[in-house]
XYZ file of N, CA and C in Angstrom:
528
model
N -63.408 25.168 26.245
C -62.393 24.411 25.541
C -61.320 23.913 26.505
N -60.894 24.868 27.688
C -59.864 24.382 28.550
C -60.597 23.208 29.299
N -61.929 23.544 29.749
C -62.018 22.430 30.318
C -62.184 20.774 29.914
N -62.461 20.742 28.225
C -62.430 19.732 27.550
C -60.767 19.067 27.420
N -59.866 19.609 27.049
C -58.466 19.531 27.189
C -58.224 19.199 28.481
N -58.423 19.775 29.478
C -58.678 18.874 30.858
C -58.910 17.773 30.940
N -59.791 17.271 31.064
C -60.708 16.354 30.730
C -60.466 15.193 30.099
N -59.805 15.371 28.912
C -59.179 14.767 28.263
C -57.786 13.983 28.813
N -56.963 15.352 29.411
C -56.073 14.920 29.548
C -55.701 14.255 30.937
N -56.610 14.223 31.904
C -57.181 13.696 33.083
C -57.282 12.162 33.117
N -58.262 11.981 31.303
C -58.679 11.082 31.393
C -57.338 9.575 31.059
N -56.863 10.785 30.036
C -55.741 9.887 29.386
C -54.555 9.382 30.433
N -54.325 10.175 31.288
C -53.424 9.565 32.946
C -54.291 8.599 33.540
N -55.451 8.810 33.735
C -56.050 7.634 34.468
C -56.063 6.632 33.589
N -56.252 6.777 32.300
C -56.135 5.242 31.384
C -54.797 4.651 31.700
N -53.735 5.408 31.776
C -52.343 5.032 31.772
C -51.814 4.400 32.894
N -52.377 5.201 34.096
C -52.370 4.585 35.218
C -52.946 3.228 35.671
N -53.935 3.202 34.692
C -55.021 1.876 35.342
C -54.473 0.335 34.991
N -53.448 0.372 34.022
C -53.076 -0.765 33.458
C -52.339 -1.372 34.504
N -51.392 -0.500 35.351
C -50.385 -1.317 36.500
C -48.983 -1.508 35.665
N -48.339 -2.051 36.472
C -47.156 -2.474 36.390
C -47.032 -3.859 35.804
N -45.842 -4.691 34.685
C -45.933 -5.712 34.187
C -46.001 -6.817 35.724
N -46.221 -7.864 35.136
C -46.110 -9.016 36.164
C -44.635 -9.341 36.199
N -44.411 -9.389 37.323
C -42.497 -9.740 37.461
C -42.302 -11.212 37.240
N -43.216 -11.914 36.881
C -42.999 -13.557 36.568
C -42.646 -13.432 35.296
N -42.842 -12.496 34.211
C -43.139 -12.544 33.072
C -44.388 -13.233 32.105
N -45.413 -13.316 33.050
C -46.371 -13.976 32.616
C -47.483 -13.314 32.580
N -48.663 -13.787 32.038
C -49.414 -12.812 31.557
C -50.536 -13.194 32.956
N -50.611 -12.538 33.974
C -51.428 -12.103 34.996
C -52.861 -12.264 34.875
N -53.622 -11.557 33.471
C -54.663 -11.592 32.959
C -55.259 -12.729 32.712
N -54.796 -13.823 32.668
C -55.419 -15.134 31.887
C -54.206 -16.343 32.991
N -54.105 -16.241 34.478
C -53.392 -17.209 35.003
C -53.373 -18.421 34.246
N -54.506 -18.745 34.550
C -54.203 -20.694 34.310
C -53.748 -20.576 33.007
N -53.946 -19.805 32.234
C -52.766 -20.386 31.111
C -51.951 -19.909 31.162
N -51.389 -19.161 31.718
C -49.893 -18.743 32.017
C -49.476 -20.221 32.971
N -50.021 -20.677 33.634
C -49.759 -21.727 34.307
C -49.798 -23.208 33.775
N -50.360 -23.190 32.595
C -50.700 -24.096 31.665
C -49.205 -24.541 30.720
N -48.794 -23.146 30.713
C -47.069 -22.783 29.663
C -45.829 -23.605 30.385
N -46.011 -23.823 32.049
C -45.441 -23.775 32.911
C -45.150 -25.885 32.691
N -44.181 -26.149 33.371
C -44.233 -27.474 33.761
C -44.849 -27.872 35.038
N -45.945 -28.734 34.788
C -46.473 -29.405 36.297
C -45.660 -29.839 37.096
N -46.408 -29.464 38.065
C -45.954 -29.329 39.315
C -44.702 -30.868 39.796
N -45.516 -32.526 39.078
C -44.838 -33.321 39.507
C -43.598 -33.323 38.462
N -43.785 -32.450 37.270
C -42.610 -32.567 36.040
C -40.987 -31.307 36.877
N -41.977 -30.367 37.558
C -40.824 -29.572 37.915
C -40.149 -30.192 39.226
N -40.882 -30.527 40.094
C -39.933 -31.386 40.906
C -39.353 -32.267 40.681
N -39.123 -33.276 39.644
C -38.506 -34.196 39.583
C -36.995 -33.217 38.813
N -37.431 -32.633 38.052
C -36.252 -31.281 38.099
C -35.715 -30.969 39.127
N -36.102 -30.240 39.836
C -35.951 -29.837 41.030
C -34.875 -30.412 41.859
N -35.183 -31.800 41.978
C -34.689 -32.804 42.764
C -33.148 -33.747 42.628
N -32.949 -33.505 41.020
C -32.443 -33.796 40.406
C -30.989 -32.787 40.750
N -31.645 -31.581 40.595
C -30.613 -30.792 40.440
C -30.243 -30.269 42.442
N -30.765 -30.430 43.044
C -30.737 -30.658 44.483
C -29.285 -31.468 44.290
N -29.463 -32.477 44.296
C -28.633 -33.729 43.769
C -27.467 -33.929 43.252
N -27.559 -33.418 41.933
C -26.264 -32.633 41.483
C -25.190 -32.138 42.459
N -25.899 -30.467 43.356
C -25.290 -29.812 43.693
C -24.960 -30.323 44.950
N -25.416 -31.533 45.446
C -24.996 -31.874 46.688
C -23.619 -32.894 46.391
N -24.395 -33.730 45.274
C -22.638 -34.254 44.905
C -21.313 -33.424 44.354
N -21.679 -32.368 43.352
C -20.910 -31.415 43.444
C -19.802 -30.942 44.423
N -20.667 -30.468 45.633
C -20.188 -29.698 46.910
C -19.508 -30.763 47.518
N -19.768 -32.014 47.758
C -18.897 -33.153 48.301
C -17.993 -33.561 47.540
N -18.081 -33.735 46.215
C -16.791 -33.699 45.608
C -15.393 -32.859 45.633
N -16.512 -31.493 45.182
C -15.104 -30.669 44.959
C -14.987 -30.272 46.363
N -15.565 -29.894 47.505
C -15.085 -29.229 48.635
C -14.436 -30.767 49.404
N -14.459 -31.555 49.047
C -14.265 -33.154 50.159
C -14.979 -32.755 51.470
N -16.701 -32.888 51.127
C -17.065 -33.032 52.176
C -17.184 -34.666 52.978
N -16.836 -34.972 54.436
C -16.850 -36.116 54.918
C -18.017 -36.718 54.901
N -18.561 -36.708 55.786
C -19.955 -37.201 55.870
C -20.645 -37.185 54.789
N -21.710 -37.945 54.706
C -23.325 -37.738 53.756
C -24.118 -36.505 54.144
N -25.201 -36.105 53.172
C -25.627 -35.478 53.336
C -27.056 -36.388 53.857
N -28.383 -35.188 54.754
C -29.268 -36.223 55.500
C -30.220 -35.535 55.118
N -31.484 -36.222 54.673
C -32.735 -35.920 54.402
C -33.037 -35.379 55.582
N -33.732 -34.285 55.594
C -34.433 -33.826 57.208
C -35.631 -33.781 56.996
N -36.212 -34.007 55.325
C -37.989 -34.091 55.156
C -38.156 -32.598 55.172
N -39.639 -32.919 55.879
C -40.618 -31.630 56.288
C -40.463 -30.796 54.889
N -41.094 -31.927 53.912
C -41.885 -31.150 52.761
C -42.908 -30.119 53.069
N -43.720 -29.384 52.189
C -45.040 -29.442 52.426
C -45.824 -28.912 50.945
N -46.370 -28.454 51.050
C -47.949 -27.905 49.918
C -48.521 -26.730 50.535
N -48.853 -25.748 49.429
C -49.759 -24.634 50.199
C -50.305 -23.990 49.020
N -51.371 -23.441 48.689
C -51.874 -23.113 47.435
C -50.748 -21.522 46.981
N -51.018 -21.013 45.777
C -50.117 -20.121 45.290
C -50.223 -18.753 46.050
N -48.907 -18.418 46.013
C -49.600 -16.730 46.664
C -49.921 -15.397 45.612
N -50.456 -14.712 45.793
C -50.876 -13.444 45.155
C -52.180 -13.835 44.951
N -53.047 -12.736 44.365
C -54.661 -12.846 44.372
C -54.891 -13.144 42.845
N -53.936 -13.612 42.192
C -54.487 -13.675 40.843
C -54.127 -15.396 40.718
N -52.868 -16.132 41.185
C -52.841 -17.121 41.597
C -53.396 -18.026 42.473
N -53.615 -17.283 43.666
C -53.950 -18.065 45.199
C -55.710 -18.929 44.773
N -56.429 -18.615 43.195
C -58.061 -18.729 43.309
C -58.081 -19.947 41.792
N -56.805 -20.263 41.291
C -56.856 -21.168 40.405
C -56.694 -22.758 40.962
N -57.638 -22.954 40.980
C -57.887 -25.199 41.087
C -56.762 -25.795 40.551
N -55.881 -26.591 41.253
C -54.717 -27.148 41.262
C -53.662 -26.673 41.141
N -53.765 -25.218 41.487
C -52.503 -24.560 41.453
C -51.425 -24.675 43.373
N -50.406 -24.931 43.116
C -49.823 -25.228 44.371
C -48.140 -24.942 44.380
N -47.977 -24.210 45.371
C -46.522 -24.156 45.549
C -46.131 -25.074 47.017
N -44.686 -26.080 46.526
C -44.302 -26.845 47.544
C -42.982 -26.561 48.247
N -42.944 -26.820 49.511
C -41.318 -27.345 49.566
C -41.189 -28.375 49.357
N -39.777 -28.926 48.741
C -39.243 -29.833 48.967
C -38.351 -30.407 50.058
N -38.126 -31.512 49.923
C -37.055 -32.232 51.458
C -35.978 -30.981 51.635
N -35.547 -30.912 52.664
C -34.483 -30.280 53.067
C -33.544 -31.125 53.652
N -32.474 -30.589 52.990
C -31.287 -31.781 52.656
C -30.053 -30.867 53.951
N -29.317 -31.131 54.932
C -27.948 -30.913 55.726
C -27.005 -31.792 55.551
N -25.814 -30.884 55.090
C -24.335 -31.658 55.811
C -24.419 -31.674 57.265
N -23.666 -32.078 58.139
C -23.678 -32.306 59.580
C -22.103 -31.250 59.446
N -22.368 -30.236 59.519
C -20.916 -29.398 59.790
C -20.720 -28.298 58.945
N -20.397 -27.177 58.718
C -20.565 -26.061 57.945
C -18.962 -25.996 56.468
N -19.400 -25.268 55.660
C -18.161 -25.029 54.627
C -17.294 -23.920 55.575
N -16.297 -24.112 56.085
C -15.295 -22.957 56.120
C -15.406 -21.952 55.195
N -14.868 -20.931 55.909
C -14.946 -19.481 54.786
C -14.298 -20.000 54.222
N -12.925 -20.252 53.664
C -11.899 -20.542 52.528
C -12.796 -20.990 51.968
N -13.997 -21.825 51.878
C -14.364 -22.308 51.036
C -15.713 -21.831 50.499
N -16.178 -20.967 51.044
C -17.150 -20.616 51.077
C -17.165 -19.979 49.655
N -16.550 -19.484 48.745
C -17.229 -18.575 47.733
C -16.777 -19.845 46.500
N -15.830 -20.541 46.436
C -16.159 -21.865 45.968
C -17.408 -22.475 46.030
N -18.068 -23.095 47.347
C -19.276 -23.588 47.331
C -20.355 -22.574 46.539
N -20.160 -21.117 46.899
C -21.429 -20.333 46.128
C -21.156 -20.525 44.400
N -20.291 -21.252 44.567
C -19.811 -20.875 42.952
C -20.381 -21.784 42.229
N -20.393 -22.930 43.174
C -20.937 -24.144 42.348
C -22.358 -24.498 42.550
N -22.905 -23.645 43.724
C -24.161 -23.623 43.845
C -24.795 -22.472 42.267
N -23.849 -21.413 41.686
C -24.575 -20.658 40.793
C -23.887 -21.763 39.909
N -23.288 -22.124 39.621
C -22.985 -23.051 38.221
C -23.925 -24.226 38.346
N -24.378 -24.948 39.100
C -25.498 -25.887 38.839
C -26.542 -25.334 39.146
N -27.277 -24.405 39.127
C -28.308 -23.845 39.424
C -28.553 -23.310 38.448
N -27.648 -22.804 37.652
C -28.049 -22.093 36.681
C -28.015 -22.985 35.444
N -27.605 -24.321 35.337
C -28.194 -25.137 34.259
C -29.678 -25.335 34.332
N -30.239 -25.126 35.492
C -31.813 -25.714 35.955
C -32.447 -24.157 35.337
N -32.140 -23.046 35.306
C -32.979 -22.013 34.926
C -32.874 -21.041 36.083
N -32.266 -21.040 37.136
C -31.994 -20.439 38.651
C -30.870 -19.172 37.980
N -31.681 -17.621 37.303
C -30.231 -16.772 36.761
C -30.162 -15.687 38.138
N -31.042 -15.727 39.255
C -30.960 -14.467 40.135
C -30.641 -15.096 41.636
N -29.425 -14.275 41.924
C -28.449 -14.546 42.912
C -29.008 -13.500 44.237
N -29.416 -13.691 45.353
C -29.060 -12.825 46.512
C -28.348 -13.266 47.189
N -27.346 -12.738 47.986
C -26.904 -12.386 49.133
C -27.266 -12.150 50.344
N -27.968 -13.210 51.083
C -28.884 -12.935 52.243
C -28.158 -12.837 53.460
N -26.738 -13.402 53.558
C -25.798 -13.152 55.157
C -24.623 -13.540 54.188
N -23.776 -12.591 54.963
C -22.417 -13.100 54.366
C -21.684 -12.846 55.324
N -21.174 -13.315 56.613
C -20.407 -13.106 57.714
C -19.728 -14.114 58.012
N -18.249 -14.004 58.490
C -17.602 -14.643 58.716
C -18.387 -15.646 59.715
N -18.137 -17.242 59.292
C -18.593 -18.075 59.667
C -19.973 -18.904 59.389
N -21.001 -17.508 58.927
C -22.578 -17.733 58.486
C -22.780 -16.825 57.100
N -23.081 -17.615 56.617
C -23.341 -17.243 55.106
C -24.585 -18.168 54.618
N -25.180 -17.279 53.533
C -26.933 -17.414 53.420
C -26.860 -17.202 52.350
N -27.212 -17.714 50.961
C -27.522 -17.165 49.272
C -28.972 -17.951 48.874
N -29.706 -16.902 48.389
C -31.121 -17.540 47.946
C -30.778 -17.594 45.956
N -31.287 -18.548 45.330
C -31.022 -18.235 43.765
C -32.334 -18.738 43.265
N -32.975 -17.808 42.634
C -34.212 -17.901 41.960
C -34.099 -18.131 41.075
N -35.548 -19.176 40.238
C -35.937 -19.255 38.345
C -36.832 -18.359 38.513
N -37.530 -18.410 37.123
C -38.186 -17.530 36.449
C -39.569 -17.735 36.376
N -39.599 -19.070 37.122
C -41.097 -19.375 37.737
C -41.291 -19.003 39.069
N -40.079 -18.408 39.604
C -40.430 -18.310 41.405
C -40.043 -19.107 42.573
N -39.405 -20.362 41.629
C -38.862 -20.956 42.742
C -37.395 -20.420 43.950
N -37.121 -21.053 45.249
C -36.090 -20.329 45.954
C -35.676 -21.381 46.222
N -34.320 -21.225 45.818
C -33.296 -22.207 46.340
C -32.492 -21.364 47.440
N -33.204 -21.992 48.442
C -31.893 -21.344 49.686
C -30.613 -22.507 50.110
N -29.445 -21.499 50.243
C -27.954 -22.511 50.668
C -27.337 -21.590 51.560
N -27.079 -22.181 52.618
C -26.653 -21.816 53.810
C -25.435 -22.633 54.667
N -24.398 -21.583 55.195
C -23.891 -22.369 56.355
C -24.158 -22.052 57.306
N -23.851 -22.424 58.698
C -23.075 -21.805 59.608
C -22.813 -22.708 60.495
N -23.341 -23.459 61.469
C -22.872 -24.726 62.277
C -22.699 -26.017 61.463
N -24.312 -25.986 60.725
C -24.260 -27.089 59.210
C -24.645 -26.641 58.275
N -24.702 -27.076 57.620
C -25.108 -26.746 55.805
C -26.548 -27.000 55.320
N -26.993 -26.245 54.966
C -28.361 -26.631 54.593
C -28.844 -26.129 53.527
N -29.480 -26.880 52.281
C -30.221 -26.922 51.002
C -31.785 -27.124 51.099
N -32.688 -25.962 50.668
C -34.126 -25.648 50.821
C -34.501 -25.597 49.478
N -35.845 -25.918 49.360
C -36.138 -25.096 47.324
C -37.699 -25.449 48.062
N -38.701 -24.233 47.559
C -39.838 -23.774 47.345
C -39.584 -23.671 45.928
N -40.926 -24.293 45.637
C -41.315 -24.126 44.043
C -42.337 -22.742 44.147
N -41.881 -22.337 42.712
C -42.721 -21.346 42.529
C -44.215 -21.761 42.376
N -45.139 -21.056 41.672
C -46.790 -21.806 41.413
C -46.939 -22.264 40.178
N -46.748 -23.847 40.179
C -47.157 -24.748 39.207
C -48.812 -25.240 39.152
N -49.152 -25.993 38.436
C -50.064 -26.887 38.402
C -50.062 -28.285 38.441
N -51.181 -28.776 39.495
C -51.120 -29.794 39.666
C -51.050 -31.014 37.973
N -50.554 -32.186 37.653
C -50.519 -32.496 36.500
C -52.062 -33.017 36.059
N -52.980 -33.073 37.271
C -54.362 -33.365 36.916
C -55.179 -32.168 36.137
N -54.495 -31.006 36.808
C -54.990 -29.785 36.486
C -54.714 -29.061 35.079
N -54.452 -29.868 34.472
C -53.765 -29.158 33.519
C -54.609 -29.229 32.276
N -55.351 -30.694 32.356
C -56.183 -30.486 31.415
C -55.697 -30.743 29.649
């Protein structure tokens, strides 16, 4: 009898164990492409994306009076999704977008202003998670994530610079 109760109860940890941990996207792992299907394509979220890039660059020149323009520096790119449950679905792709510099950095005085307005327009786009990647006098670094995975990185330190990786969308062919 003990060893049936064993047995049992052996079995019932390994059932418990075997399920894993939720998916931190909030999406259902089990059935990608339609979790990816729920999602906005890939050319619908960048034009989001881009938009709100945009925003926050006029924003930051407004309210901080930055002088200069800000300068396309390019060097997009494409790379299929990462993780093993993403990386094997057909038209699935995570991009960068252009990377945008001021020519000159925000002063500290201004610096938690600029983060401020980087979380206030970021967070109309769906961007609710803030890190703190450098915060030192002179160089300062904040990444702000959505809930699809994308990273908006904003940075000073000699100049200013605006990055965004999309999380893993689908291509709009792919969608089906």
């Amino acid at each position: 009898m003990r060893k049936l109760v064993l047995f049992v109860l052996c079995a019932l940890l390994a059932t418990g164990c075997a399920s894993g941990p939720e998916p931190s996207d909030g999406g259902n792992v089990a059935d990608p492409l339609s979790m990816l299907r729920q999602r906005p394509s890939m050319e619908e979220i960048t034009v989001r994306y881009e938009e709100m890039q945009q925003k926050l660059r006029d924003r930051l020149s407004a309210d901080l009076g930055l002088a200069t323009p800000w300068i396309n520096k390019g060097d997009p790119g494409q790379a299929a999704c990462q993780g093993k449950e993403l990386s094997h679905v057909d038209g699935a792709e995570q991009h960068s977008l252009d990377t945008w510099a001021y020519e000159g950095n925000i002063p500290d005085a201004q610096w938690e202003r600029a983060q401020q307005i980087g979380i206030d327009v970021t967070k109309e786009y769906g961007f609710k998670e803030l890190e703190i990647v450098v915060n030192r006098p002179g160089d300062h670094k904040v990444e702000m994530r959505d809930e699809f995975g994308a990273q908006l990185q904003f940075g000073t330190k000699v100049n200013t610079i605006l990055s965004l990786r999309t999380g893993c969308h689908l291509l709009q062919s792919a969608k089906g």
